[in-house]
Coordinates of C-alpha atoms in Angstrom, one line a residue:
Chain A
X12 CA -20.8 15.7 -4.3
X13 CA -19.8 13.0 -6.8
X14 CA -22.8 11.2 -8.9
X15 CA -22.2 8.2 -11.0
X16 CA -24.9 8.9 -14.0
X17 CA -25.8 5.4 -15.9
X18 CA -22.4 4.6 -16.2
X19 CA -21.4 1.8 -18.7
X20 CA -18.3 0.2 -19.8
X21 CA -18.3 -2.3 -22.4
X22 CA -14.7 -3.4 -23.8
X23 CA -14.1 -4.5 -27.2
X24 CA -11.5 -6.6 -28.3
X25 CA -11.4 -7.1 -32.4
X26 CA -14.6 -8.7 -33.0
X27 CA -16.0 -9.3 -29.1
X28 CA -17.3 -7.0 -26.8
X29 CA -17.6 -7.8 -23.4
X30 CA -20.3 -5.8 -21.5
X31 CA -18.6 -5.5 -18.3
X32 CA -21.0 -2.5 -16.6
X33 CA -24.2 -2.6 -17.5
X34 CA -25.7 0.6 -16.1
X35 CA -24.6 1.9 -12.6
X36 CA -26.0 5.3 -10.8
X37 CA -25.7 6.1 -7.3
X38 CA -24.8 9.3 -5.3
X39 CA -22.3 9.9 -3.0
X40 CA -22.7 12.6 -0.1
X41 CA -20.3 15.2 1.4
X42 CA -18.3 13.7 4.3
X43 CA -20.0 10.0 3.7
X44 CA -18.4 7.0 3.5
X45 CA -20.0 4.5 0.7
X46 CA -19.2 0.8 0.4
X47 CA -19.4 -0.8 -3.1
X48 CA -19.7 -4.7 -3.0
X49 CA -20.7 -6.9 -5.4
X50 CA -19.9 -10.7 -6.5
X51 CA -16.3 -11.7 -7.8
X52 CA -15.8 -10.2 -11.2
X53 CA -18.8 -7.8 -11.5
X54 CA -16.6 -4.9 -12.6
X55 CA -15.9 -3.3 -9.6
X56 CA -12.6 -2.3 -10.5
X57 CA -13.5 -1.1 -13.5
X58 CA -16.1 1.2 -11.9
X59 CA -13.4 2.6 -9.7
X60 CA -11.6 3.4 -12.2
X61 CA -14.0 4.8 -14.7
X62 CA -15.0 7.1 -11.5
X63 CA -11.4 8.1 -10.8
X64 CA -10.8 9.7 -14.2
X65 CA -8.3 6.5 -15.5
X66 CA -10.6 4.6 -17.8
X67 CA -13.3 6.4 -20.0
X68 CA -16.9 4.9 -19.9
X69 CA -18.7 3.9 -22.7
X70 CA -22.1 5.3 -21.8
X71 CA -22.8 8.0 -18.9
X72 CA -21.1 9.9 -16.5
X73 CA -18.9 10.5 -13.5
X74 CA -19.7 14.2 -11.8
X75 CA -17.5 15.2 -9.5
X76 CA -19.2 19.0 -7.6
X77 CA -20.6 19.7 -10.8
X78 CA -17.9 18.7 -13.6
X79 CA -18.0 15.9 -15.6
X80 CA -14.6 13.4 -14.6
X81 CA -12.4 13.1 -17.7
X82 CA -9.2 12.3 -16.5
X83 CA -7.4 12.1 -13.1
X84 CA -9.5 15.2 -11.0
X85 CA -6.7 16.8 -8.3
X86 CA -9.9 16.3 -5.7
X87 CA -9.3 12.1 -5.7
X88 CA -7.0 10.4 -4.8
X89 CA -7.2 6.4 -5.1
X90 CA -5.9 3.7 -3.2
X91 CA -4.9 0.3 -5.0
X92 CA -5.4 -3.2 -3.6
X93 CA -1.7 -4.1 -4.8
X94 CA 0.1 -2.4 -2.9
X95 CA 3.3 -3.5 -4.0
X96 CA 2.4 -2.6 -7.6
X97 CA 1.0 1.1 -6.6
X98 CA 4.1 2.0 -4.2
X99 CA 7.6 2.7 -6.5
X100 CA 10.6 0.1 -4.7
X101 CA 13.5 2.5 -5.9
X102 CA 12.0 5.3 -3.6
X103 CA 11.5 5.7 0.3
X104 CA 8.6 6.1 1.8
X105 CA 9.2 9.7 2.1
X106 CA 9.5 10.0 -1.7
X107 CA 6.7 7.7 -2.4
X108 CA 4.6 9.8 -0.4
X109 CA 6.0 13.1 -1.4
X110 CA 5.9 12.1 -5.2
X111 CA 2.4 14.0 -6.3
X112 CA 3.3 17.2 -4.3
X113 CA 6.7 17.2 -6.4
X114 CA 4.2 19.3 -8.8
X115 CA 1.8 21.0 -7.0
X116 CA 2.7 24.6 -6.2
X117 CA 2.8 24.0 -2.7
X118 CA 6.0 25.5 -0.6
X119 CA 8.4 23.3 0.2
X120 CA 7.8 23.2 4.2
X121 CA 4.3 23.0 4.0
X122 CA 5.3 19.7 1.7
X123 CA 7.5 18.2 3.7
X124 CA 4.7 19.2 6.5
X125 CA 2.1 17.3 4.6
X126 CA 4.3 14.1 4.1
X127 CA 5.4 14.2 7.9
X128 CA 1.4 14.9 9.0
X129 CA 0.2 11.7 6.4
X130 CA 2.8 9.2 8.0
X131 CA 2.0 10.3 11.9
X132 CA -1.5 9.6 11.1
X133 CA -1.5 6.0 9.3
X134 CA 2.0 5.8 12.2
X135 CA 4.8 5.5 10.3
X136 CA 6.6 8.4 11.2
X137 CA 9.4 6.2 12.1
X138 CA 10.0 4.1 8.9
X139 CA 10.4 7.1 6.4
X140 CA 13.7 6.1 5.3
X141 CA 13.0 2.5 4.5
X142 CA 12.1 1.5 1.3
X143 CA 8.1 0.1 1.2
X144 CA 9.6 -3.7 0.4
X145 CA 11.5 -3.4 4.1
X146 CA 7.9 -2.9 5.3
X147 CA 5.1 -5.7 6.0
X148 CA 2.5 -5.6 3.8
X149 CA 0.0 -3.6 6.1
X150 CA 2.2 -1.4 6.5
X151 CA 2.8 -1.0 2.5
X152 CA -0.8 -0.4 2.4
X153 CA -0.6 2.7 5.0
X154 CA 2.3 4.4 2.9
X155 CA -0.5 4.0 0.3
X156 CA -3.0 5.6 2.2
X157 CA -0.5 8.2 3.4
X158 CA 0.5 8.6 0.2
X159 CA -3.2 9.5 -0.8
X160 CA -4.2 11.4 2.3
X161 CA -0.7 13.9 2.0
X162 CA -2.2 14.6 -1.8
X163 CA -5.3 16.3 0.3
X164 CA -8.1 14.6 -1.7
X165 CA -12.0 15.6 -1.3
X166 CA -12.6 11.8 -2.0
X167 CA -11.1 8.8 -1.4
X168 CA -11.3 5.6 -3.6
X169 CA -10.4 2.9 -2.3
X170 CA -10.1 -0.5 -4.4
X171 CA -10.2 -3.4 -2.5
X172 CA -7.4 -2.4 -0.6
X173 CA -6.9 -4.5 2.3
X174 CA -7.9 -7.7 0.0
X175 CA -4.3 -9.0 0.3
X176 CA -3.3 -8.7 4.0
X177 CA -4.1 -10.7 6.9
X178 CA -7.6 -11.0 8.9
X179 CA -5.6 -9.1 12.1
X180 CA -3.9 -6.2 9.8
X181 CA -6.9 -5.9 8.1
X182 CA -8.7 -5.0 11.2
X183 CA -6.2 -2.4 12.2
X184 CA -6.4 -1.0 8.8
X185 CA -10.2 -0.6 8.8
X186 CA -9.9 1.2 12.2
X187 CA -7.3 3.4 10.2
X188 CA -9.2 4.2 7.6
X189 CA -11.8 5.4 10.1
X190 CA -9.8 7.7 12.3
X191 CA -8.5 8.6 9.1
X192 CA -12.2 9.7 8.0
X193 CA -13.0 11.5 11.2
X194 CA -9.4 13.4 11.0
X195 CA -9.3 14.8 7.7
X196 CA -13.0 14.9 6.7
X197 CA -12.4 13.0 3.7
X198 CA -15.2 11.5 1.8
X199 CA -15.0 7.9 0.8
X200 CA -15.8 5.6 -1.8
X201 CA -14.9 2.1 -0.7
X202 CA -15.2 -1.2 -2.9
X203 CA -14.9 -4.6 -1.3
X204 CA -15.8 -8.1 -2.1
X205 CA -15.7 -8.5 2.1
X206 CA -19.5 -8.5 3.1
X207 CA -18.4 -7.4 7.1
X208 CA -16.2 -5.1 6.0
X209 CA -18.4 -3.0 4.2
X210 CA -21.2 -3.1 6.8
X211 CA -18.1 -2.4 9.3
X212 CA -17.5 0.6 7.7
X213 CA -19.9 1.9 5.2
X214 CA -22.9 4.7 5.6
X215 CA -24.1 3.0 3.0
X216 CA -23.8 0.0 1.2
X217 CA -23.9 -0.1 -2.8
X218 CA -24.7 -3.7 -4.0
X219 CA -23.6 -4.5 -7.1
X220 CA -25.2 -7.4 -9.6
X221 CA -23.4 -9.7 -11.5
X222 CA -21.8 -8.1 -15.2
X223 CA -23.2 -6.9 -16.7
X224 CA -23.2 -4.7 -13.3
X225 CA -26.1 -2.7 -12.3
X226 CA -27.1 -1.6 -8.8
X227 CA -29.0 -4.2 -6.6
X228 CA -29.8 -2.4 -4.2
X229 CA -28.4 1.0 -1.8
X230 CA -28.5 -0.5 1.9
X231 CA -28.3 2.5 4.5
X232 CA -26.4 1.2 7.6
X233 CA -27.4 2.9 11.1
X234 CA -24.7 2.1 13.1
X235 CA -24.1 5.2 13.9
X236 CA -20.5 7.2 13.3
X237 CA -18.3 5.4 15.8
X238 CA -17.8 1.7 15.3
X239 CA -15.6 -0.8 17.3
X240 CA -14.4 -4.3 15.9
X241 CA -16.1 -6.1 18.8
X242 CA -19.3 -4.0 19.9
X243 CA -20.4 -3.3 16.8
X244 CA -19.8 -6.6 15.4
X245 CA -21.9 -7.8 18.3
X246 CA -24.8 -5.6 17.6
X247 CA -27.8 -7.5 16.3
X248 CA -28.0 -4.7 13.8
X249 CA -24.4 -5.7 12.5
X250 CA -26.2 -9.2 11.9
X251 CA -29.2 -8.2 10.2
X252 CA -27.3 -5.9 8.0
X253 CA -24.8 -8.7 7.4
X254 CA -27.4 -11.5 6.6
X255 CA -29.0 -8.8 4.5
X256 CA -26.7 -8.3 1.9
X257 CA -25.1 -11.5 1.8
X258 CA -28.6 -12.5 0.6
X259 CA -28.7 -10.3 -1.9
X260 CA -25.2 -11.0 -3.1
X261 CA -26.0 -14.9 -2.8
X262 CA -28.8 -14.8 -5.1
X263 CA -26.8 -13.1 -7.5
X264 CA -24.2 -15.8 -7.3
X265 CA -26.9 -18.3 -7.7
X266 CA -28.0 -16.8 -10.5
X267 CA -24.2 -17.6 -11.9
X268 CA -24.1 -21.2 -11.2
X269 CA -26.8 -21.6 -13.7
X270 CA -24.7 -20.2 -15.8
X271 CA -22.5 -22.3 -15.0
X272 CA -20.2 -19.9 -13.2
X273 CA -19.1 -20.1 -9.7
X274 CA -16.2 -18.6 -8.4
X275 CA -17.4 -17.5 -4.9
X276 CA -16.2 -19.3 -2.1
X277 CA -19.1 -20.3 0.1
X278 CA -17.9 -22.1 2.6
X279 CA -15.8 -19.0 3.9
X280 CA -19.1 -17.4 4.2
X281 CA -20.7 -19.4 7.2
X282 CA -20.1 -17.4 10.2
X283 CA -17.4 -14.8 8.7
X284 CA -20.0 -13.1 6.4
X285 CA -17.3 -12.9 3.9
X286 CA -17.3 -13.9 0.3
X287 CA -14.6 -15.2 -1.5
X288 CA -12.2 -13.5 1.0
X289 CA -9.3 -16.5 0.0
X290 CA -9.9 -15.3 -3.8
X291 CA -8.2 -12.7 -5.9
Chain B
X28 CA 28.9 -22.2 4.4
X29 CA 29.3 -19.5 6.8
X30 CA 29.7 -16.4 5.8
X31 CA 33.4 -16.0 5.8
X32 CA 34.3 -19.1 4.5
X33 CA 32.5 -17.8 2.0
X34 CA 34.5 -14.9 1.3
X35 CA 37.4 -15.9 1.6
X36 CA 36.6 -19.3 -0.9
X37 CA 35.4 -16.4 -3.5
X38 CA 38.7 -14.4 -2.6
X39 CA 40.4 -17.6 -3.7
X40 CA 38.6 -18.3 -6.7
X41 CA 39.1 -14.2 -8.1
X42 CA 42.4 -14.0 -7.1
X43 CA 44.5 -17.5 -6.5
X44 CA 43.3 -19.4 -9.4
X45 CA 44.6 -16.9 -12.1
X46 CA 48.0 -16.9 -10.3
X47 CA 47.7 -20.7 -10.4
X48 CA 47.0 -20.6 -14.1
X49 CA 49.7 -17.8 -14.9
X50 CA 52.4 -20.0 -12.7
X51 CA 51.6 -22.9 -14.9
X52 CA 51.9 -20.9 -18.3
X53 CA 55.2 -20.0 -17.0
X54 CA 56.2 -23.6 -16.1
X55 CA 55.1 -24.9 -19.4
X56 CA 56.7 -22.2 -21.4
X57 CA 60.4 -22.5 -20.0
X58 CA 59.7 -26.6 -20.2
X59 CA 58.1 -25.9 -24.0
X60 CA 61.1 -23.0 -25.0
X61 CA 58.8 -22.2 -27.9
X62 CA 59.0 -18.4 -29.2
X63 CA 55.3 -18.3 -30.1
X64 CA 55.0 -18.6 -25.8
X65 CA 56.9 -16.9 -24.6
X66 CA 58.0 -17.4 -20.4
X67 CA 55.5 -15.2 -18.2
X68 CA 58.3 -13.8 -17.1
X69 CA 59.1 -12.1 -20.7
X70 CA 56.0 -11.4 -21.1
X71 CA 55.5 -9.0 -18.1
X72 CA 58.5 -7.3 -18.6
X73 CA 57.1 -6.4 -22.4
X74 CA 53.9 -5.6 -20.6
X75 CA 56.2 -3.0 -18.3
X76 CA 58.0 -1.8 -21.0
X77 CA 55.0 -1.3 -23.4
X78 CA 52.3 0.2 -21.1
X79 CA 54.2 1.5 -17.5
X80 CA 54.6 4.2 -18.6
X81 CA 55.8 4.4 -22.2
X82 CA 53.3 3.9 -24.4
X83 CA 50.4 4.3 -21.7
X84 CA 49.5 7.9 -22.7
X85 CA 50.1 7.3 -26.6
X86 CA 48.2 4.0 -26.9
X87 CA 46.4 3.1 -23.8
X88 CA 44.9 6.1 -23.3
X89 CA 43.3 7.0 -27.0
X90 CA 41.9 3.3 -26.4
X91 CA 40.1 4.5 -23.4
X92 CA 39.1 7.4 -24.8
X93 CA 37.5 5.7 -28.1
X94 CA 35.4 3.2 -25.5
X95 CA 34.3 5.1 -23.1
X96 CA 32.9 7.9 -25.5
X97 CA 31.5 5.2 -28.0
X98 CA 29.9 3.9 -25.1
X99 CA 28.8 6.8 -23.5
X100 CA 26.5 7.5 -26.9
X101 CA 25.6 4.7 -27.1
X102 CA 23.8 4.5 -23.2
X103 CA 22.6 8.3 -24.3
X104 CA 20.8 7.7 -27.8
X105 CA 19.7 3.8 -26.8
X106 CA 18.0 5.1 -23.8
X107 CA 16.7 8.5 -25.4
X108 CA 15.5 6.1 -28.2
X109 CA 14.6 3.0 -26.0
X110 CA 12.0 4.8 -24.1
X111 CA 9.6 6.5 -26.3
X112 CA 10.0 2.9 -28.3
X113 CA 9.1 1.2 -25.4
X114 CA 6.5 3.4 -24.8
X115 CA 4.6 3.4 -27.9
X116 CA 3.1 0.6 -29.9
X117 CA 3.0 2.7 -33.4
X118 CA 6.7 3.5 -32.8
X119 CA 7.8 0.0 -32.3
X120 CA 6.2 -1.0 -34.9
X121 CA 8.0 1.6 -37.4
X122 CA 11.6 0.6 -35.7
X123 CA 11.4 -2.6 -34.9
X124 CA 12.6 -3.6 -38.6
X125 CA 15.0 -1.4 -38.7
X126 CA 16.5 -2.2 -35.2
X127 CA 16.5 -6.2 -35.9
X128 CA 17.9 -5.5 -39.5
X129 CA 21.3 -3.3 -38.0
X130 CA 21.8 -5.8 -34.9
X131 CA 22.1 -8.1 -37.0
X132 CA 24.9 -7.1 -38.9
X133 CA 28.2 -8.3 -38.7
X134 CA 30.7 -5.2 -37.7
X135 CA 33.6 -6.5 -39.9
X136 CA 30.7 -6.1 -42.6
X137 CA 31.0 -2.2 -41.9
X138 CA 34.5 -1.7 -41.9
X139 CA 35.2 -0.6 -45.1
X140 CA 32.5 1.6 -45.7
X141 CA 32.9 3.4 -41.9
X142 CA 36.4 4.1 -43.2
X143 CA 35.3 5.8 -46.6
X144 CA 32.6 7.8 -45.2
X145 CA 35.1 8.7 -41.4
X146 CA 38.0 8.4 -42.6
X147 CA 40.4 6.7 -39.5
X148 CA 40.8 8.4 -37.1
X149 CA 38.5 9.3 -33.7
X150 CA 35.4 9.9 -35.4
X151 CA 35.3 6.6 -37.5
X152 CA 36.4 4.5 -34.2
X153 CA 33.9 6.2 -31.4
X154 CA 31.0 6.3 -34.4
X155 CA 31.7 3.0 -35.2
X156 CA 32.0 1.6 -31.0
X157 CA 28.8 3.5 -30.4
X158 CA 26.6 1.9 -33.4
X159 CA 27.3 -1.9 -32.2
X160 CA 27.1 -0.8 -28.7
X161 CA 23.5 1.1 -29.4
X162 CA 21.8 -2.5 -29.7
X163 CA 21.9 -4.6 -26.9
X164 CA 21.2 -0.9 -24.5
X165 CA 18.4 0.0 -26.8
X166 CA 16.8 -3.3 -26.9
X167 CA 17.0 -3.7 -23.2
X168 CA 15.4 -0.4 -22.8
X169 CA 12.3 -1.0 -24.9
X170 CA 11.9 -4.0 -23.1
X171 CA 12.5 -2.6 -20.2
X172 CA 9.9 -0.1 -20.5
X173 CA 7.3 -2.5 -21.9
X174 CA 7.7 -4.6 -18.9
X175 CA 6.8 -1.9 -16.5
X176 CA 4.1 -2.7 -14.3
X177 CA 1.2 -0.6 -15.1
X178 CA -0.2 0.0 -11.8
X179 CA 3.1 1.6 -11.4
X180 CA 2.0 4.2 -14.1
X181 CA -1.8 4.4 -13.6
X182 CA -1.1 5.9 -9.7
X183 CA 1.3 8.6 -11.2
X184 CA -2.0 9.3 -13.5
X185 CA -4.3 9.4 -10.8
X186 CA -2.2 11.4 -9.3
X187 CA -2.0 13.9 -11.9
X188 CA 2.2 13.1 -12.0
X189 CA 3.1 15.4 -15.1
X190 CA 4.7 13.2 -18.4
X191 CA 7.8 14.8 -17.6
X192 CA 8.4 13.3 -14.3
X193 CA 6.6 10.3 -15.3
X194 CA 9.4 9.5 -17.3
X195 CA 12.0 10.5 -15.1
X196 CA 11.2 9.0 -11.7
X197 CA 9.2 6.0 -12.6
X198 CA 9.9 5.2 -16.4
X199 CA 13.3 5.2 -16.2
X200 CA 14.1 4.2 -12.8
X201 CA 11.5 1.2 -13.3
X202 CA 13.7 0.4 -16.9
X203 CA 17.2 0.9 -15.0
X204 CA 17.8 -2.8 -13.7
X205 CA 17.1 -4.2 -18.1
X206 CA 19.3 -1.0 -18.8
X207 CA 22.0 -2.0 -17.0
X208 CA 21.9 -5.3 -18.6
X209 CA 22.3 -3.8 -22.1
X210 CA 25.1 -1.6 -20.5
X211 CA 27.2 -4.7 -19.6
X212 CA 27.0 -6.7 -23.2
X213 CA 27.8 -3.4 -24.3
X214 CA 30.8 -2.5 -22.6
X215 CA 32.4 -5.8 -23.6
X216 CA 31.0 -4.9 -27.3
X217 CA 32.9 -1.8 -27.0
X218 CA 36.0 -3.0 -26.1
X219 CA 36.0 -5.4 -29.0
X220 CA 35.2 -3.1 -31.4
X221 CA 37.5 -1.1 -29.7
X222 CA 40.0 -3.7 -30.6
X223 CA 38.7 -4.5 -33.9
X224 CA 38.8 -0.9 -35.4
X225 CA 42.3 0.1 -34.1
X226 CA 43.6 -3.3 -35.6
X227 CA 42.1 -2.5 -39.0
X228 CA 43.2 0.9 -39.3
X229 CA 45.0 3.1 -36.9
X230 CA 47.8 5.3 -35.8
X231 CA 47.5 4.3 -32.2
X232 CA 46.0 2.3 -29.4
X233 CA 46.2 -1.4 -28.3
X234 CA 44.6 -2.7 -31.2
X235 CA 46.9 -0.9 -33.6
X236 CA 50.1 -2.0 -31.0
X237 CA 49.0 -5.5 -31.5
X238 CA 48.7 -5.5 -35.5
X239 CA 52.3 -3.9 -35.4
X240 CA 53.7 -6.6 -33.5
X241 CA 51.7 -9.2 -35.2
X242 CA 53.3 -7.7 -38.7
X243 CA 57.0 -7.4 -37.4
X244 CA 56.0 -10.9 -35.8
X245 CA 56.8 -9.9 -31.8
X246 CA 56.1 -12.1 -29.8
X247 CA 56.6 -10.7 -26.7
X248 CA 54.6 -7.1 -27.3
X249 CA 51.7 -9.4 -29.0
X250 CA 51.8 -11.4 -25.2
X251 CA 51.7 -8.6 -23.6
X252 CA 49.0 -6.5 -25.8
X253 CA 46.8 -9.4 -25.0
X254 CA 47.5 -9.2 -21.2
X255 CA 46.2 -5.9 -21.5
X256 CA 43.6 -5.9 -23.7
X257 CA 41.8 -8.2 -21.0
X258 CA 42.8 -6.3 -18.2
X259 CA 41.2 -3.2 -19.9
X260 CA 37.8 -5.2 -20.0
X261 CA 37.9 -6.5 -16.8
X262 CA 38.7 -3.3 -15.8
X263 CA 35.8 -1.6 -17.1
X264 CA 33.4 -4.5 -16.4
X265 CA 34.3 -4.1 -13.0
X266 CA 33.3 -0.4 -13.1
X267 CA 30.1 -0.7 -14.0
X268 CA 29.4 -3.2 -12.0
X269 CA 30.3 -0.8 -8.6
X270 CA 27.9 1.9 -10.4
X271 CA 25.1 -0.5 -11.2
X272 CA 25.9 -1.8 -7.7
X273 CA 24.9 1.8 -6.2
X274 CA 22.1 3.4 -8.5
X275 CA 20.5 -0.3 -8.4
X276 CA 20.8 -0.6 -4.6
X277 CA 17.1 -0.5 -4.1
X278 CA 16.7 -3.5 -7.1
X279 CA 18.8 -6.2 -5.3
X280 CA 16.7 -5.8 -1.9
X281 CA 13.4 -5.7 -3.9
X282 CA 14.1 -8.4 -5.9
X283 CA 15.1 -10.8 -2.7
X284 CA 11.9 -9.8 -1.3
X285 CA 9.9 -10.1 -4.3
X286 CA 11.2 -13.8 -4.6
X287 CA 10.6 -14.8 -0.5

C-alpha cells in the first residue's frame, strides 16, 4: 500500500550540498508493521518525513495506494519523538487530540466519540482536562499517539518516538503500540535507532546504511503476531534476529570510524542490543 | 519562607512602604513649609477636589478614553502586522527598515507635524498613542512568531490543519506570552504619550490639567495631577496583568515545568 521508489534527499545550503539519502526503496504491506533502523544520523528522520508528505525529495517517490505523496495525505498520521514539541501546552489533552477533526467534516458526536475512543485506548480517559506538561512524559507520548490514532490514519509513522522516555515506559509504550495495531488495523511504519525494539515489534526490519542512506538489507521477523516483553525476548529467535542486525548495523558503524566518525555508543550495546540508546 | 510569611511580607512591601514614603513627604513638607511641596495633606484634598467627582468625567475620562483606544490599535494592527512579518522571511526583510527607522523616533519629534496634519483633538491624540504604542507590540510579535517551535507547526501540516486555524490556535496562541510583553511597555507608552499630547495641546484631560496649573503656577492641582497620573498607570498596568494572568494561565505552568 505505500512504496518508497529510489527516494533521495540531498540539501543544499549556498554552495554545499549534503547528500543525506542516497537512494531508498522498500514496500510496505496492508496491515504490516515495518521497522526502519539504521546508524545515528543516516537520515532517518528525513525519510519519515519525505514519506509523510512534510519535506519534498530530491529524486523518486513516495506512493501512498496508488498516488504520488506531495504534501500531508489525510491517510497518515505521524508521531514525533518530541513529544513536548508535537503536543500544543496552551491546549488540553482533549483539544490537542481533537485539534485535526476541528476540520474534517465529521459530526460533532461522532468527534467528541473519536477523541473519547483514542484516550480509552492509549488510557487516558481520565486526564483529558489536564494540560500534556501536567502529564509524565510517557504519558505525553500517548496523547500523541491518541492524538494520531482519533485522526483515523491508514498508516502510522512513527519517528523514534519512545527515544526520550525511560527503559520501563518504553516497554509499556511498545505494548501500546501493539494493542493499538491489533485494535484499529492500522498499518505502521516505525523508525528506531533501538536494535530490540524494532525486532520487538517489527514484521519486518528495514536496515538502513550510513548517509548517504541506502537500504542494507529487509530482515523478515517470524515471531509471529503476538509478542510479550519476556517470552519473546527469551526466544532464541529474538537473539538471532538481534545479533543479526546489530551486525549489520555494526559494520556500518565501522565503516564510519574510518572516517573518522563515531557517534554510536557501543558499550550500551553488550547485552541490551541497543545502539546509542543514551544519544539523541 | 513559608508561604504566608510570604504573602503577608509582599502585602507589606505593595501596600506599607508607599504609606511609609507618603507619611514622610508629609513630615518633611510641614517641617520644609515650602509652596513648591506642598503638605500631603493639601495635596489630597486638591486630588479630591480635582478628580472625585468634579473634573473626573471632563478630564479623567477623555484621558482614558485616548489610551485605551490608542492602545487598543495598537495591539490590533501590531499583531495583524506582527504575524505575517513573523511569518515570512521576504516580508521582514521589506519592513524591517522601515520598523527600526519609526521606533526609533523620538515622539516630541512628531508633535508638530501630528498637529498640522490632526489637528488637536481625539484623532491627533489616539493616532498619535497608537503609533508609539505599535512598536514594542509589533516587534514582540515578529519575534514571537519567529521563535515558534517548528515541530509545533509541522504536526498541524501533517495533519492537514488548514492556514486559517494554523494561525489562530497555534500561531498566535504560541506568540501570546512575547505579545503580552509588547502589551505591557506599551501600555506605559501610552500613558505617557497620553500625557505628552494633552500637555502640548488640549482642551481636556490630565495632561492638559497639569499644563494649566503649571501656567497659573498651582501647586497644589500640579501635586495632585501627578498623584493621578501615576495612579492611572498603575492602574492600567495592573489590568493587564489580571488578563495576561488568565489567557496566559497555561504559560506560567509550562514554563515551571519546562525549566524543572
Amino acid at each position: 500500500m505505500l512504496e518508497i521508489k529510489s527516494l533521495g534527499k540531498t540539501y543544499v545550503t549556498g554552495e554545499t550540498a549534503t547528500h543525506a539519502i542516497g537512494n531508498v526503496s522498500f514496500a510496505v504491506d496492508e496491515g504490516e508493521f515495518v521497522c526502519v533502523v539504521g546508524p545515528s544520523g543516516c537520515g532517518k528522520t528525513t525519510l519519515l518525513k519525505c514519506i509523510g508528505g512534510l519535506l519534498a525529495p530530491s529524486e523518486g517517490e513516495v506512493v501512498l495506494r496508488g498516488k504520488i505523496v506531495t504534501s500531508p495525505p489525510e491517510e497518515m498520521a505521524l508521531v514525533f519523538q518530541e513529544y513536548s514539541r508535537s503536543l500544543f501546552p496552551w491546549m488540553s489533552v482533549r483539544s490537542n487530540v481533537m485539534l485535526p477533526l476541528r476540520h474534517k467534516s465529521i459530526p460533532r458526536r461522532e468527534r467528541d466519540r473519536l477523541v473519547d475512543d483514542a484516550l480509552t485506548e492509549v488510557g487516558l480517559a481520565a486526564f483529558v482536562d489536564r494540560y500534556p506538561w501536567q502529564l509524565s512524559g510517557g504519558m505525553q507520548q500517548r496523547v500523541a499517539i491518541a492524538r494520531a490514532l482519533a485522526y483515523q490514519p491508514s498508516v502510522l509513522l512513527m519517528d523514534e518516538p519512545f527515544a526520550s522516555v525511560d527503559a520501563q515506559t518504553r516497554d509499556d509504550l511498545e505494548d501500546l503500540v501493539l494493542k493499538v495495531r491489533k485494535d484499529y488495523g492500522v498499518t505502521i511504519l516505525f523508525v528506531t535507532h533501538d536494535i530490540d525494539e524494532s525486532v520487538y515489534l517489527a514484521d519486518r526490519i528495514v536496515v538502513l546504511t550510513q548517509a548517504p542512506t541506502e537500504v542494507k538489507e529487509v530482515v523478515p521477523v517470524d515471531l509471529g503476531p503476538e509478542r510479550d516483553q519476556i517470552a519473546t525476548k527469551e526466544l532464541p529467535e529474538f537473539a538471532q534476529l538481534r545479533t543479526h542486525v546489530y551486525r549489520l548495523i555494526k559494520r556500518e558503524r565501522s565503516g564510519d570510524e574510518l572516517h573518522g566518525i563515531a557517534d554510536l555508543d557501543v558499550t550500551a550495546v553488550g547485552d541490551a542490543g541497543t545502539v546509542g540508546r543514551s544519544g539523541e | 519562607m513559608s508561604p504566608r510569611l510570604y504573602r503577608s511580607l509582599r502585602l507589606g512591601a505593595e501596600i506599607a512602604v508607599p504609606i511609609l514614603i507618603l507619611l514622610l513627604w508629609q513630615l518633611w513638607t510641614v517641617h520644609a513649609d515650602d509652596p513648591k511641596f506642598p503638605r500631603l495633606t493639601t495635596i489630597i484634598g486638591e486630588f479630591q477636589d480635582l478628580w472625585l467627582f468634579s473634573q473626573f468625567e471632563s478630564d479623567v475620562l477623555p484621558s482614558l478614553e485616548r489610551v485605551l483606544i490608542g492602545f487598543g490599535i495598537a495591539v490590533v494592527v501590531g499583531v495583524g502586522l506582527g504575524i505575517p512579518i513573523g511569518l515570512s522571511r521576504w516580508a521582514r526583510l521589506w519592513a524591517m527598515p522601515h520598523v527600526e527607522y519609526w521606533r526609533a523616533m523620538p515622539p516630541p519629534a512628531l508633535i508638530p507635524i501630528s498637529i498640522v496634519l490632526l489637528g488637536i483633538y481625539d484623532k491627533q491624540k489616539i493616532s498619535f498613542i497608537a503609533f508609539f504604542c505599535l512598536f514594542p507590540i509589533l516587534l514582540n510579535a515578529i519575534d514571537g512568531v519567529r521563535g515558534i517551535e517548528p515541530t509545533l507547526i509541522d504536526t498541524a501540516r501533517s495533519y492537514g490543519v488548514p492556514w486559517r486555524d494554523t494561525v489562530r490556535r497555534i500561531i498566535l496562541p504560541a506568540a501570546m506570552p512575547q505579545i503580552f510583553a509588547g502589551m505591557r511597555t506599551s501600555l506605559s507608552l501610552a500613558v505617557i504619550i497620553m500625557v505628552l499630547t494633552e500637555y502640548w495641546s488640549s482642551a481636556n484631560g490630565v495632561g492638559y490639567v497639569l499644563s494649566n496649573a503649571k501656567n497659573t503656577l498651582q501647586m497644589g492641582p500640579m501635586w495632585a495631577a501627578i498623584l493621578l497620573i501615576g495612579l492611572l498607570g498603575y492602574g492600567l498596568n495592573l489590568l493587564l496583568s489580571l488578563v495576561e494572568g488568565r489567557v496566559l494561565a497555561w504559560h506560567r505552568g509550562y514554563r515551571a515545568t519546562a525549566s524543572k
